[in-house]
mmCIF file of C-alpha atoms in Angstrom:
data_model
loop_
_atom_site.group_PDB
_atom_site.id
_atom_site.type_symbol
_atom_site.label_atom_id
_atom_site.label_comp_id
_atom_site.label_asym_id
_atom_site.label_seq_id
_atom_site.Cartn_x
_atom_site.Cartn_y
_atom_site.Cartn_z
ATOM 1 C CA LEU A 127 0.000 0.000 0.000
ATOM 2 C CA GLU A 128 2.820 2.353 0.824
ATOM 3 C CA ILE A 129 4.584 1.595 -2.438
ATOM 4 C CA LEU A 130 1.384 2.294 -4.318
ATOM 5 C CA LYS A 131 0.989 5.643 -2.595
ATOM 6 C CA LEU A 132 4.554 6.546 -3.511
ATOM 7 C CA GLU A 133 3.944 5.605 -7.156
ATOM 8 C CA ARG A 134 0.856 7.797 -7.323
ATOM 9 C CA ALA A 135 2.733 10.727 -5.747
ATOM 10 C CA LYS A 136 5.311 10.366 -8.510
ATOM 11 C CA GLN A 137 3.616 12.288 -11.228
ATOM 12 C CA GLU A 138 5.292 13.986 -14.068
ATOM 13 C CA ASP A 139 3.946 17.470 -13.210
ATOM 14 C CA PRO A 140 3.383 17.621 -9.450
ATOM 15 C CA TRP A 141 2.772 21.393 -9.491
ATOM 16 C CA GLU A 142 0.129 23.479 -11.108
ATOM 17 C CA LEU A 143 0.757 26.850 -12.700
ATOM 18 C CA ILE A 144 -1.695 29.484 -11.532
ATOM 19 C CA SER A 145 -0.620 32.111 -14.085
ATOM 20 C CA GLU A 146 1.797 32.399 -16.958
ATOM 21 C CA PRO A 147 5.217 33.757 -15.832
ATOM 22 C CA THR A 148 6.252 37.107 -17.363
ATOM 23 C CA LEU A 149 9.719 38.565 -17.724
ATOM 24 C CA MET A 150 10.369 42.304 -17.751
ATOM 25 C CA ASP A 151 12.584 43.849 -20.381
ATOM 26 C CA ASP A 152 14.689 45.777 -17.805
ATOM 27 C CA PRO A 153 16.134 44.024 -14.776
ATOM 28 C CA VAL A 154 14.753 44.959 -11.374
ATOM 29 C CA GLY A 155 17.307 46.117 -8.822
ATOM 30 C CA PRO A 156 18.670 49.147 -7.036
ATOM 31 C CA LYS A 157 19.323 52.171 -9.237
ATOM 32 C CA LYS A 158 23.011 52.621 -8.533
ATOM 33 C CA LEU A 159 23.407 55.996 -10.254
ATOM 34 C CA LEU A 160 20.442 57.499 -8.405
ATOM 35 C CA ILE A 161 21.695 56.181 -5.050
ATOM 36 C CA MET A 162 25.210 57.466 -5.762
ATOM 37 C CA ALA A 163 23.936 60.920 -6.842
ATOM 38 C CA LEU A 164 21.692 61.274 -3.780
ATOM 39 C CA SER A 165 24.479 60.126 -1.472
ATOM 40 C CA THR A 166 26.946 62.586 -2.991
ATOM 41 C CA LEU A 167 24.534 65.520 -2.811
ATOM 42 C CA SER A 168 23.487 64.732 0.744
ATOM 43 C CA GLY A 169 27.156 64.328 1.760
ATOM 44 C CA ILE A 170 28.083 67.694 0.264
ATOM 45 C CA PHE A 171 25.079 69.384 1.888
ATOM 46 C CA LEU A 172 25.791 67.819 5.278
ATOM 47 C CA GLY A 173 29.502 68.696 4.997
ATOM 48 C CA ILE A 174 28.715 72.349 4.261
ATOM 49 C CA ILE A 175 26.328 72.569 7.210
ATOM 50 C CA ILE A 176 28.840 70.966 9.590
ATOM 51 C CA SER A 177 31.698 73.206 8.389
ATOM 52 C CA LEU A 178 29.523 76.330 8.803
ATOM 53 C CA PHE A 179 28.600 75.196 12.300
ATOM 54 C CA ILE A 180 32.264 74.604 13.205
ATOM 55 C CA ASP A 181 33.240 78.020 11.775
ATOM 56 C CA LYS A 182 30.518 79.697 13.824
ATOM 57 C CA LYS A 183 31.649 77.865 16.947
ATOM 58 C CA THR A 184 35.327 78.860 16.564
ATOM 59 C CA LYS A 185 34.322 82.523 16.037
ATOM 60 C CA LEU A 186 37.272 83.133 13.718
ATOM 61 C CA ILE A 187 37.104 86.118 11.396
ATOM 62 C CA PHE A 188 37.083 85.117 7.744
ATOM 63 C CA ASN A 189 35.918 88.321 6.063
ATOM 64 C CA ILE A 190 35.596 92.016 6.783
ATOM 65 C CA ASN A 191 31.807 91.994 6.763
ATOM 66 C CA GLN A 192 31.774 89.976 9.991
ATOM 67 C CA ILE A 193 33.433 92.786 11.943
ATOM 68 C CA LYS A 194 32.796 96.107 10.183
ATOM 69 C CA ASP A 195 29.879 96.914 12.456
ATOM 70 C CA LEU A 196 31.737 95.881 15.619
ATOM 71 C CA ILE A 197 34.683 98.262 15.247
ATOM 72 C CA PRO A 198 33.859 101.955 15.737
ATOM 73 C CA TYR A 199 37.216 103.128 14.338
ATOM 74 C CA PRO A 200 38.023 104.010 10.719
ATOM 75 C CA PHE A 201 38.869 101.159 8.392
ATOM 76 C CA PHE A 202 42.141 101.881 6.576
ATOM 77 C CA ARG A 203 42.628 99.072 4.134
ATOM 78 C CA LYS A 204 42.494 95.378 3.371
ATOM 79 C CA ILE A 205 46.067 94.279 2.710
ATOM 80 C CA SER A 206 47.499 91.029 1.452
ATOM 81 C CA ILE A 207 50.233 89.846 3.804
ATOM 82 C CA LYS A 208 52.223 88.755 0.751
ATOM 83 C CA ASN A 209 52.401 92.326 -0.563
ATOM 84 C CA LYS A 210 54.505 94.023 2.115
ATOM 85 C CA ASN A 211 54.864 97.247 0.130
ATOM 86 C CA ASN A 212 51.170 98.066 0.620
ATOM 87 C CA PHE A 213 51.492 97.811 4.395
ATOM 88 C CA ASP A 214 54.651 99.910 4.397
ATOM 89 C CA LYS A 215 52.976 102.488 2.138
ATOM 90 C CA LEU A 216 49.933 102.676 4.424
ATOM 91 C CA LEU A 217 52.117 103.343 7.471
ATOM 92 C CA ARG A 218 54.053 106.061 5.634
ATOM 93 C CA ILE A 219 50.778 107.748 4.618
ATOM 94 C CA ILE A 220 49.443 107.612 8.174
ATOM 95 C CA LEU A 221 52.657 109.041 9.580
ATOM 96 C CA LYS A 222 52.786 111.820 6.935
ATOM 97 C CA ASN A 223 49.207 112.839 7.723
ATOM 98 C CA ASN A 224 49.941 112.828 11.464
ATOM 99 C CA VAL A 225 53.220 114.701 11.781
ATOM 100 C CA ASN A 226 53.059 114.914 15.583
ATOM 101 C CA ILE A 227 53.037 111.125 15.992
ATOM 102 C CA LYS A 228 56.497 109.738 16.727
ATOM 103 C CA GLU A 229 55.449 106.214 17.746
ATOM 104 C CA ILE A 230 52.635 104.009 16.567
ATOM 105 C CA VAL A 231 51.721 100.747 18.219
ATOM 106 C CA LEU A 232 50.429 98.029 15.948
ATOM 107 C CA LEU A 233 48.007 96.019 18.024
ATOM 108 C CA PRO A 234 47.664 92.541 16.512
ATOM 109 C CA LEU A 235 44.379 90.966 17.517
ATOM 110 C CA VAL A 236 45.485 87.365 17.291
ATOM 111 C CA ASP A 237 45.824 84.587 19.803
ATOM 112 C CA ASP A 238 49.192 84.120 21.492
ATOM 113 C CA ASN A 239 50.024 81.223 19.182
ATOM 114 C CA PHE A 240 49.968 83.480 16.116
ATOM 115 C CA ILE A 241 51.626 86.633 17.500
ATOM 116 C CA LYS A 242 55.113 85.325 16.673
ATOM 117 C CA GLU A 243 54.001 84.426 13.161
ATOM 118 C CA LEU A 244 52.555 87.900 12.677
ATOM 119 C CA LEU A 245 55.685 89.535 14.088
ATOM 120 C CA ASP A 246 57.769 87.659 11.536
ATOM 121 C CA GLU A 247 55.430 88.719 8.724
ATOM 122 C CA ILE A 248 55.510 92.437 9.524
ATOM 123 C CA SER A 249 58.983 92.788 10.998
ATOM 124 C CA PHE A 250 60.127 94.746 7.930
ATOM 125 C CA ILE A 251 58.193 97.862 8.973
ATOM 126 C CA ASN A 252 60.823 99.914 10.806
ATOM 127 C CA GLN A 253 63.325 99.576 7.975
ATOM 128 C CA ASN A 254 61.934 102.422 5.823
ATOM 129 C CA LEU A 255 60.759 104.843 8.509
ATOM 130 C CA LYS A 256 62.896 107.817 9.500
ATOM 131 C CA ASP A 257 62.903 109.251 13.055
ATOM 132 C CA ARG A 258 59.653 107.455 13.795
ATOM 133 C CA LYS A 259 59.072 104.165 15.454
ATOM 134 C CA VAL A 260 56.505 101.434 14.945
ATOM 135 C CA ILE A 261 56.033 99.018 17.811
ATOM 136 C CA ILE A 262 54.264 95.703 17.444
ATOM 137 C CA SER A 263 52.754 94.791 20.784
ATOM 138 C CA SER A 264 49.581 93.336 22.211
ATOM 139 C CA ASP A 265 50.253 94.950 25.597
ATOM 140 C CA ILE A 266 47.862 97.893 25.561
ATOM 141 C CA GLU A 267 48.361 98.858 29.199
ATOM 142 C CA ASN A 268 52.066 99.718 28.850
ATOM 143 C CA ASN A 269 51.507 101.557 25.563
ATOM 144 C CA LYS A 270 48.314 103.396 26.432
ATOM 145 C CA ASP A 271 49.775 106.882 25.854
ATOM 146 C CA LYS A 272 50.644 106.083 22.205
ATOM 147 C CA LYS A 273 48.480 105.917 19.091
ATOM 148 C CA HIS A 274 47.352 102.438 18.073
ATOM 149 C CA ILE A 275 46.380 100.701 14.860
ATOM 150 C CA LEU A 276 44.377 97.493 15.189
ATOM 151 C CA ILE A 277 45.574 94.648 13.002
ATOM 152 C CA ILE A 278 43.110 91.876 12.321
ATOM 153 C CA ARG A 279 44.431 88.767 10.586
ATOM 154 C CA LYS A 280 42.078 86.703 8.455
ATOM 155 C CA SER A 281 41.322 83.271 9.964
ATOM 156 C CA LYS A 282 43.682 83.943 12.902
ATOM 157 C CA SER A 283 41.756 86.634 14.809
ATOM 158 C CA SER A 284 38.627 85.742 16.720
ATOM 159 C CA ILE A 285 35.545 87.835 17.324
ATOM 160 C CA SER A 286 35.638 87.155 21.066
ATOM 161 C CA LEU A 287 39.248 88.421 21.291
ATOM 162 C CA LEU A 288 38.302 91.512 19.266
ATOM 163 C CA GLU A 289 35.393 92.282 21.595
ATOM 164 C CA GLU A 290 37.657 91.842 24.616
ATOM 165 C CA TYR A 291 40.284 94.232 23.207
ATOM 166 C CA LEU A 292 37.638 96.816 22.274
ATOM 167 C CA LYS A 293 36.337 96.802 25.852
ATOM 168 C CA ASP A 294 39.884 97.200 27.195
ATOM 169 C CA VAL A 295 40.580 100.036 24.749
ATOM 170 C CA GLU A 296 37.447 101.831 25.878
ATOM 171 C CA LEU A 297 38.217 101.348 29.571
ATOM 172 C CA LEU A 298 41.810 102.569 29.219
ATOM 173 C CA SER A 299 40.842 105.466 26.890
ATOM 174 C CA ILE A 300 43.399 104.399 24.311
ATOM 175 C CA SER A 301 43.656 106.396 21.105
ATOM 176 C CA ILE A 302 43.004 104.212 18.071
ATOM 177 C CA LEU A 303 43.764 105.658 14.643
ATOM 178 C CA GLY A 304 41.995 102.871 12.743
ATOM 179 C CA TRP A 305 42.271 99.246 11.734
ATOM 180 C CA VAL A 306 43.754 97.098 8.993
ATOM 181 C CA PHE A 307 42.552 93.707 7.766
ATOM 182 C CA LEU A 308 45.377 91.360 6.744
ATOM 183 C CA GLU A 309 44.660 88.574 4.301
#
């Protein structure tokens, strides 16, 4: 009886087709180009947002527009640090227009880490000046009787340090001629 049951179960077509199978012309699968394009665009967008957030958090100054409204003193010029003649020329013009000034203090508004770098970059200043002296110092208390020029260095000066110096300048009644933005 068991053998008979096995023989009956052995049919040539043990399954029944419910519908005719159909094949599509194009294969079905993930669209690799679309996924890659969306991933790239979302990565770029997310990267820009994160970098803007980090820049805001560091409070570094990257362009003049960030600080023009903060500084109440006249803006002299935006100078490329690579073109030292422009900086020298600006100082000569300032000293010619202010004959009574014998010493000017350049007040670099940079963190302590970058003061040495800035000193190296603008150490050429006193070479072309006659009978006048330009001092580069961030010590405003010891130089409070002299005229000052604020020097703000792109991507090295911070807004918080600038605000702190401006408060100190106001408290000590320091005379500021103006400010220069170094690129």
